[in-house]
Tab-separated table of C-alpha atoms in Angstrom:
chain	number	residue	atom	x	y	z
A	161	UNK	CA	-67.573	182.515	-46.020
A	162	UNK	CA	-71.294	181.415	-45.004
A	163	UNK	CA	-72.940	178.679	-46.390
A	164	UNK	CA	-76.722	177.077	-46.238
A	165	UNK	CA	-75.135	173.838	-45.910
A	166	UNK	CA	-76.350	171.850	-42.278
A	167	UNK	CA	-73.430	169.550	-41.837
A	168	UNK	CA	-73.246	166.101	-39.955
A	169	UNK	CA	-71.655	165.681	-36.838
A	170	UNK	CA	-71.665	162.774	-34.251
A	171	UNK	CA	-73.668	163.239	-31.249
A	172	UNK	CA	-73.058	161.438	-27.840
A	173	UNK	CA	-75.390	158.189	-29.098
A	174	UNK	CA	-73.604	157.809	-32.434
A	175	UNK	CA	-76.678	159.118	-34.561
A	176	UNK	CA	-75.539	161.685	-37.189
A	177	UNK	CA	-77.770	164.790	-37.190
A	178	UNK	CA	-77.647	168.398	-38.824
A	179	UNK	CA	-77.410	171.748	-37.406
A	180	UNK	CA	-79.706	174.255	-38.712
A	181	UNK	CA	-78.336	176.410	-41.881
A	182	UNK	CA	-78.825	179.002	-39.379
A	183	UNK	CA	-78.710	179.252	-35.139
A	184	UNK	CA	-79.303	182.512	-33.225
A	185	UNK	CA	-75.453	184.491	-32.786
A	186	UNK	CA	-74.122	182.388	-35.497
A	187	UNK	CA	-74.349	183.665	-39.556
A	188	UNK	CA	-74.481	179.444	-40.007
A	189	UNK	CA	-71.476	176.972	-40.661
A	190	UNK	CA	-69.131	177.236	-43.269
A	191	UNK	CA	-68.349	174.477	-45.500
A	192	UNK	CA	-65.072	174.069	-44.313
A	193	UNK	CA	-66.593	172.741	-41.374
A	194	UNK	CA	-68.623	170.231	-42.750
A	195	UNK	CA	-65.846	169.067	-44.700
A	196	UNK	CA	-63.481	168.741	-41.513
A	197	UNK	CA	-66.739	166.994	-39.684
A	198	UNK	CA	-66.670	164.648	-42.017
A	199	UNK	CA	-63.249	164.175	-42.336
A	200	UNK	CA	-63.398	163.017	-38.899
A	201	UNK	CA	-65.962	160.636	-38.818
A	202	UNK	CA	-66.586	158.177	-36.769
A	203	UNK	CA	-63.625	156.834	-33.798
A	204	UNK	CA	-61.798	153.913	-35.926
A	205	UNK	CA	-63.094	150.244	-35.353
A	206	UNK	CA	-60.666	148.853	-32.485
A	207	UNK	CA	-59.293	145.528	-33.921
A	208	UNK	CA	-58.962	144.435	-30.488
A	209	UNK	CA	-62.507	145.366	-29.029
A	210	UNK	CA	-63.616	143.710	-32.360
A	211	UNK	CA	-61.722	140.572	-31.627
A	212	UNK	CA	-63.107	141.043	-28.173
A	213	UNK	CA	-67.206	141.067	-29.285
A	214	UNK	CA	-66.198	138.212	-31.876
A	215	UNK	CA	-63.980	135.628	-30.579
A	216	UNK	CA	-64.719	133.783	-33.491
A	217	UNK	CA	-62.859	135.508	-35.482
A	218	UNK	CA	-60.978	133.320	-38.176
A	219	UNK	CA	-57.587	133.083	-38.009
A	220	UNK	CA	-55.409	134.896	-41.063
A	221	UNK	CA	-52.184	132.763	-41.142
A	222	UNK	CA	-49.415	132.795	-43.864
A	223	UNK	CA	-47.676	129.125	-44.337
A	224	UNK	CA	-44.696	128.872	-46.418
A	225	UNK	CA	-42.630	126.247	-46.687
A	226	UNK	CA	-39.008	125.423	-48.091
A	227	UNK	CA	-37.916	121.735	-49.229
A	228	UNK	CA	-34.620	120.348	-50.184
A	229	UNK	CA	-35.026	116.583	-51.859
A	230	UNK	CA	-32.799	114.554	-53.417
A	231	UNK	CA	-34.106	112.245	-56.312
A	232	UNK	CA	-33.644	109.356	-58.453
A	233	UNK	CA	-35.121	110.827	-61.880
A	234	UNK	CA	-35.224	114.944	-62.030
A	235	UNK	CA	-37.921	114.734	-65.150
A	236	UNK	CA	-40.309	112.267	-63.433
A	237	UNK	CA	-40.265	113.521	-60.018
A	238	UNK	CA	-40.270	116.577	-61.080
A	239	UNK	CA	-43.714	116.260	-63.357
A	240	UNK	CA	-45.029	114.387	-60.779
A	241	UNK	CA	-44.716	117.256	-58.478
A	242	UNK	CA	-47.017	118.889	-61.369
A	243	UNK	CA	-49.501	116.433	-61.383
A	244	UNK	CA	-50.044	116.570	-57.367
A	245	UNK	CA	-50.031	120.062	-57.353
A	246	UNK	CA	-52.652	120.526	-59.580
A	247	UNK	CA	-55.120	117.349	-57.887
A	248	UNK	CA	-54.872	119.613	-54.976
A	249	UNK	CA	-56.203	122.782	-56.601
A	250	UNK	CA	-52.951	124.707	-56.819
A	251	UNK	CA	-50.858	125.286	-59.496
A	252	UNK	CA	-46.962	125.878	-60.533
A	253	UNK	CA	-46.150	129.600	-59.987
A	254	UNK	CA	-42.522	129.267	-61.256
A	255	UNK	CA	-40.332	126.779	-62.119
A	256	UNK	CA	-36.161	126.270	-63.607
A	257	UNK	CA	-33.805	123.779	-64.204
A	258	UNK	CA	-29.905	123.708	-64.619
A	259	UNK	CA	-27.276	121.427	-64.388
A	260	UNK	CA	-23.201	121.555	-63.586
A	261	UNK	CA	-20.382	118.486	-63.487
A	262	UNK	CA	-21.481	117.312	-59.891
A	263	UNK	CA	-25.941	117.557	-59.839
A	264	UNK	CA	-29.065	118.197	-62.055
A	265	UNK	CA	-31.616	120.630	-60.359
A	266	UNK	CA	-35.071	121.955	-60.928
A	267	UNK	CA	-36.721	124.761	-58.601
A	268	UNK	CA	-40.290	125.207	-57.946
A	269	UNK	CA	-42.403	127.641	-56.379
A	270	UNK	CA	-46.198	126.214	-56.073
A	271	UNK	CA	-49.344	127.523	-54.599
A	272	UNK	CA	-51.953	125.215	-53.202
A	273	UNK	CA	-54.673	125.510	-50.643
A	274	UNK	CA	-53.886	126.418	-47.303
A	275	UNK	CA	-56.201	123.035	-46.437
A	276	UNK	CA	-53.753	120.979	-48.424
A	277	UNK	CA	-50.999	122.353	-47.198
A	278	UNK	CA	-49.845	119.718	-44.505
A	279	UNK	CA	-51.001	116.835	-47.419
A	280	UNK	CA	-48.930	117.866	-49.797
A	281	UNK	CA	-45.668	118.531	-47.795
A	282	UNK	CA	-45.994	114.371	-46.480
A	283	UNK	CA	-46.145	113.625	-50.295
A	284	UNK	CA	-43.720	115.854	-51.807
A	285	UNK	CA	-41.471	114.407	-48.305
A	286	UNK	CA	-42.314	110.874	-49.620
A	287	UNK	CA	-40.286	111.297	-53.504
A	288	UNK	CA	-36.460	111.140	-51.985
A	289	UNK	CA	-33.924	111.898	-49.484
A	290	UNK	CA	-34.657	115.014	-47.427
A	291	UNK	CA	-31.384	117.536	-46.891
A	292	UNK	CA	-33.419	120.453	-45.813
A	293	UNK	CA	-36.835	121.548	-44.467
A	294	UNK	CA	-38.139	124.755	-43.405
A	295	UNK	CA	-41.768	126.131	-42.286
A	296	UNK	CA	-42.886	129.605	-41.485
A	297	UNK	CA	-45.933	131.025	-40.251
A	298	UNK	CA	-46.881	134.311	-40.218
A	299	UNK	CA	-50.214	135.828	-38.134
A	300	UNK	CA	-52.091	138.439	-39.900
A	301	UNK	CA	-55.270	138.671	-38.453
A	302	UNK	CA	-54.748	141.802	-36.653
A	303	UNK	CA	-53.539	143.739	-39.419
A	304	UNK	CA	-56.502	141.988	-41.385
A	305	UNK	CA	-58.710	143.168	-39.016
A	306	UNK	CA	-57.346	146.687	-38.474
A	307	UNK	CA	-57.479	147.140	-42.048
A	308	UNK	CA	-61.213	145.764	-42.449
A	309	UNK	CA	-61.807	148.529	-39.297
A	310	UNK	CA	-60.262	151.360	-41.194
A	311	UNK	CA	-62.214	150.563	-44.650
A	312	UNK	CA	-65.404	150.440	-43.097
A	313	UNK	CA	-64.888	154.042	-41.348
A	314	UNK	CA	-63.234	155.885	-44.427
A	315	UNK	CA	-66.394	154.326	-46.303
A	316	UNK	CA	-68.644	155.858	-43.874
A	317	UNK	CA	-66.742	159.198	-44.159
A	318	UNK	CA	-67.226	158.702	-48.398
A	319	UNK	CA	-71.482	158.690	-47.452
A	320	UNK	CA	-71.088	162.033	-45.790
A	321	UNK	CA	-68.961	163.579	-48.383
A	322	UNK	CA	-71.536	162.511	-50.537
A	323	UNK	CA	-73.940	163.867	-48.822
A	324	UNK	CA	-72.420	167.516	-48.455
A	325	UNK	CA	-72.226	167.378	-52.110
A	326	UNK	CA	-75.427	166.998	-53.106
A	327	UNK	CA	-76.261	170.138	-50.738
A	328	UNK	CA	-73.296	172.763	-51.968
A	329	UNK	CA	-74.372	175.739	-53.773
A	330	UNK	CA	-70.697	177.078	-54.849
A	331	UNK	CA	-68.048	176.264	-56.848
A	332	UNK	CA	-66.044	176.385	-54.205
A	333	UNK	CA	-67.595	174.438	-51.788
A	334	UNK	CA	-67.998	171.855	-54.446
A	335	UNK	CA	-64.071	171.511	-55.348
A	336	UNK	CA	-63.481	170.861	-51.642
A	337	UNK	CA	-65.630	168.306	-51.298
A	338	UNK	CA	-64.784	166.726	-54.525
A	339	UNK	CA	-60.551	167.097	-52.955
A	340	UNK	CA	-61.602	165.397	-50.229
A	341	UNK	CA	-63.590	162.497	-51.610
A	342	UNK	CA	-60.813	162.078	-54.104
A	343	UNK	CA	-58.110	161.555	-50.900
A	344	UNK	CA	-60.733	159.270	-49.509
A	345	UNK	CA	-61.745	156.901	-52.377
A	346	UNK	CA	-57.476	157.195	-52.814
A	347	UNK	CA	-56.978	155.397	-49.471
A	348	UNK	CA	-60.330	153.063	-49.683
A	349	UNK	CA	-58.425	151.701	-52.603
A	350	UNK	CA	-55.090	151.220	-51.131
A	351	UNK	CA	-56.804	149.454	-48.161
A	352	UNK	CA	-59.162	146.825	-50.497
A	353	UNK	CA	-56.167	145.953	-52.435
A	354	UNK	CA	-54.608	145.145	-49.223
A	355	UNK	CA	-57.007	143.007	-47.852
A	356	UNK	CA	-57.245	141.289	-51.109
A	357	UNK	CA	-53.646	140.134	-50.996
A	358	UNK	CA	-53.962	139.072	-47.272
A	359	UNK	CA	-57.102	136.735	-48.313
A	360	UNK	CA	-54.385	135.471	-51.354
A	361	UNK	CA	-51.895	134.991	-49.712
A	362	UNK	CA	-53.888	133.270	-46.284
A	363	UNK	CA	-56.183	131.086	-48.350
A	364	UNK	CA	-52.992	129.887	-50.786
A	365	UNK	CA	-50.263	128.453	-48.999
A	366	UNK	CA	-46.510	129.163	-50.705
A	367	UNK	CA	-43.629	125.797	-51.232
A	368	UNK	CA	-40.513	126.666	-52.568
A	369	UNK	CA	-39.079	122.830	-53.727
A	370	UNK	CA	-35.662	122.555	-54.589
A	371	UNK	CA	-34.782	118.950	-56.334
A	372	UNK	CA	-31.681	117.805	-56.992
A	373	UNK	CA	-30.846	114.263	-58.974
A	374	UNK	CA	-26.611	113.502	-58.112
A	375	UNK	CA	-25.019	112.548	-61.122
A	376	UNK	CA	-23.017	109.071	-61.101
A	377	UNK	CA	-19.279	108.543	-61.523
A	378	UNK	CA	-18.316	107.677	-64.895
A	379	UNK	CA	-14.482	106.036	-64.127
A	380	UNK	CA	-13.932	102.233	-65.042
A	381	UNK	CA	-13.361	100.094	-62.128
A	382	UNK	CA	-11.329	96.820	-63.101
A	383	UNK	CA	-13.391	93.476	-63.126
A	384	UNK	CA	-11.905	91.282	-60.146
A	385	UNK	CA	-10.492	87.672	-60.412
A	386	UNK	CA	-8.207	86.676	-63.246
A	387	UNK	CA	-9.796	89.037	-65.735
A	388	UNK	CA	-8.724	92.139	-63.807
A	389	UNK	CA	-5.429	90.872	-63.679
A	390	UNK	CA	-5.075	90.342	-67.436
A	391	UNK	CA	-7.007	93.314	-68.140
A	392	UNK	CA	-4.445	95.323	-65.901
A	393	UNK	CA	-1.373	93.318	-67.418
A	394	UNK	CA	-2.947	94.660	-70.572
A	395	UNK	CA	-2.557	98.291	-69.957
A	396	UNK	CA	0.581	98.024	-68.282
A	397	UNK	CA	2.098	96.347	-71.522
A	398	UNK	CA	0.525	99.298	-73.401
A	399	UNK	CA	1.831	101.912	-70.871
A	400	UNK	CA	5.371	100.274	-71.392
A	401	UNK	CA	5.375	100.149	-75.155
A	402	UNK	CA	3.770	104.160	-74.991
A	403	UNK	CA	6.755	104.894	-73.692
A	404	UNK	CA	9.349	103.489	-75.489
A	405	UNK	CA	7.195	104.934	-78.372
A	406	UNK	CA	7.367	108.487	-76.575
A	407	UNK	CA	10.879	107.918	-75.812
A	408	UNK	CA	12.116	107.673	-79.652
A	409	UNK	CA	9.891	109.977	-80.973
A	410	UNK	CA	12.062	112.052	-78.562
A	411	UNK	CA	14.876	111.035	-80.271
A	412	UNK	CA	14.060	111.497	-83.568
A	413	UNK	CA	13.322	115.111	-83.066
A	414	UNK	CA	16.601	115.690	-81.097
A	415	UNK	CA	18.489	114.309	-84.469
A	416	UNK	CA	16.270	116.130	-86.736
A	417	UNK	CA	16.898	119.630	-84.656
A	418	UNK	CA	20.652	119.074	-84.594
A	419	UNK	CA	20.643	117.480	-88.180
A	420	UNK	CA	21.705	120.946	-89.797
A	421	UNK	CA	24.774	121.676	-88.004
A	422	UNK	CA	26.366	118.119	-88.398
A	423	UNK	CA	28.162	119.201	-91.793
A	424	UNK	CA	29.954	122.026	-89.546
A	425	UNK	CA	30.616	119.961	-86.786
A	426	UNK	CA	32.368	117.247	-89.079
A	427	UNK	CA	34.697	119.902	-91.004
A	428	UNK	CA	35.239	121.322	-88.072
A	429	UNK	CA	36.735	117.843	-86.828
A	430	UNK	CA	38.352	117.438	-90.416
A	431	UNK	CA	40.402	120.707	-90.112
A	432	UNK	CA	41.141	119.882	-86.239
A	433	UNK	CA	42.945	116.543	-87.699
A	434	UNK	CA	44.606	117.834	-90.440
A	435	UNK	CA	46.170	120.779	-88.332
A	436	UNK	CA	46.793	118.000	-85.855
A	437	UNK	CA	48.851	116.187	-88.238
A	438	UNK	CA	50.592	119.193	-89.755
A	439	UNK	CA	52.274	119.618	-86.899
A	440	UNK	CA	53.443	116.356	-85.682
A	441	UNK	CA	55.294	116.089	-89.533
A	442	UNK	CA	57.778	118.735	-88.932
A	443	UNK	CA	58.772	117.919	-85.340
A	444	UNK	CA	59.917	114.624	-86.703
């Protein structure tokens, strides 16, 4: 189908221009063709000939770091981790405590400025006893500026769609053009939120903090000198009676278990006598 419609298309200097609604042997472009000139646009940004022109170029880095510390006092360390957190702009993403026999723990994950980063690790070090310590880095700066590179060309493709639109004459024409803008401002999305969470998660730096207090033994230990010695005489004497105690408690229920029977038992010995005696009478 013919259409009116001139349509952009990149010449050999990079300037956009537009064929003639009509040229001699040709009935004129359709607007399928436009569409797919657009579509193309312009050759994607290369990150590296970008990174080339600007050597400049700041550095996208992702710090995280993991720390295991052992403390004195869970509740004040652990709102003093809080406090510093906060004086250096960041804040407490997540946070959970829990206990068992052996340890008291608390687990924080806390953003803070990828400036204060180094600061606040020395600090946080400073509060107890070490037992683990891990840092990771991750480089984004080519997918940071690959992405910024693709954005910049699908928004340059949006313009011409734009521009095609305000020039089509049919309803159909017009549907394709609005199909296409749709799938473009679709991926133009996608790519901004990307690049948002890349400048997140570069300019705020990630800790995961694990703290742990120990809890302390709660068994006796006897005194020393003579007052150990009495103390343990003391418990031995109590040990000793315990088990006499235990032993005729013992008893007691041994009698009271075999108490009902000893009526049989003694008739039982009765009639053995008498028949005993019976018989030792007549032999005589």
């Amino acid at each position: 189908m013919s259409s009116d419609i001139g349509f952009p298309e990149e010449g050999a200097d990079g300037e956009s221009g537009f064929f003639p609604a009509e040229m001699p042997g040709d009935a004129g472009r359709s607007a399928e063709m436009e569409i797919f000139s657009a579509g193309q646009g312009a050759a994607p940004d290369s990150p590296r000939l970008m990174m080339e022109i600007e050597p400049e170029v700041e550095r996208k880095i992702i710090k995280r770091a993991h720390l295991t510390i052992v403390v004195e006092d869970l509740e004040r360390d652990f709102e003093q981790i809080v406090t510093l957190v906060e004086e250096a702009g960041g804040f407490v993403q997540s946070s959970s405590t829990w206990e068992n026999d052996r340890q008291r723990s608390s687990h924080l994950t806390v953003r803070v400025p990828v400036d204060k980063f180094s600061q606040l690790l020395a600090q946080l070090e400073d509060m107890g006893r070490v037992e683990g310590r891990e840092l990771e880095g991750q480089d984004v700066t080519t997918e940071y500026v690959d992405t910024e590179a693709r954005l910049r060309n699908l928004e340059r493709q949006e313009e011409r769609f734009l521009e095609i639109l305000d020039r089509a004459d049919t309803v159909e024409d017009i549907l394709n053009i609005e199909r296409e803008l749709e799938r473009v401002r679709g991926e133009i999305e996608s790519l901004t939120a990307r690049l948002k969470s890349l400048d997140d998660l570069t300019s705020l730096s990630t800790i995961d903090i694990e703290l742990k207090q120990l809890k302390v033994s709660a068994e006796r230990i006897a005194p020393p000198g003579w007052q150990g010695i009495f103390a343990q005489a003391y418990q031995a004497a109590v040990s000793t009676v315990n088990s006499i105690l235990n032993f005729l408690g013992k008893v007691v229920i041994f009698l009271g278990r075999i108490l009902p029977i000893l009526p049989l038992v003694l008739l039982a010995w009765l009639g053995y006598r008498w028949y005993s005696k019976g018989r030792k009478e007549p032999e005589k």
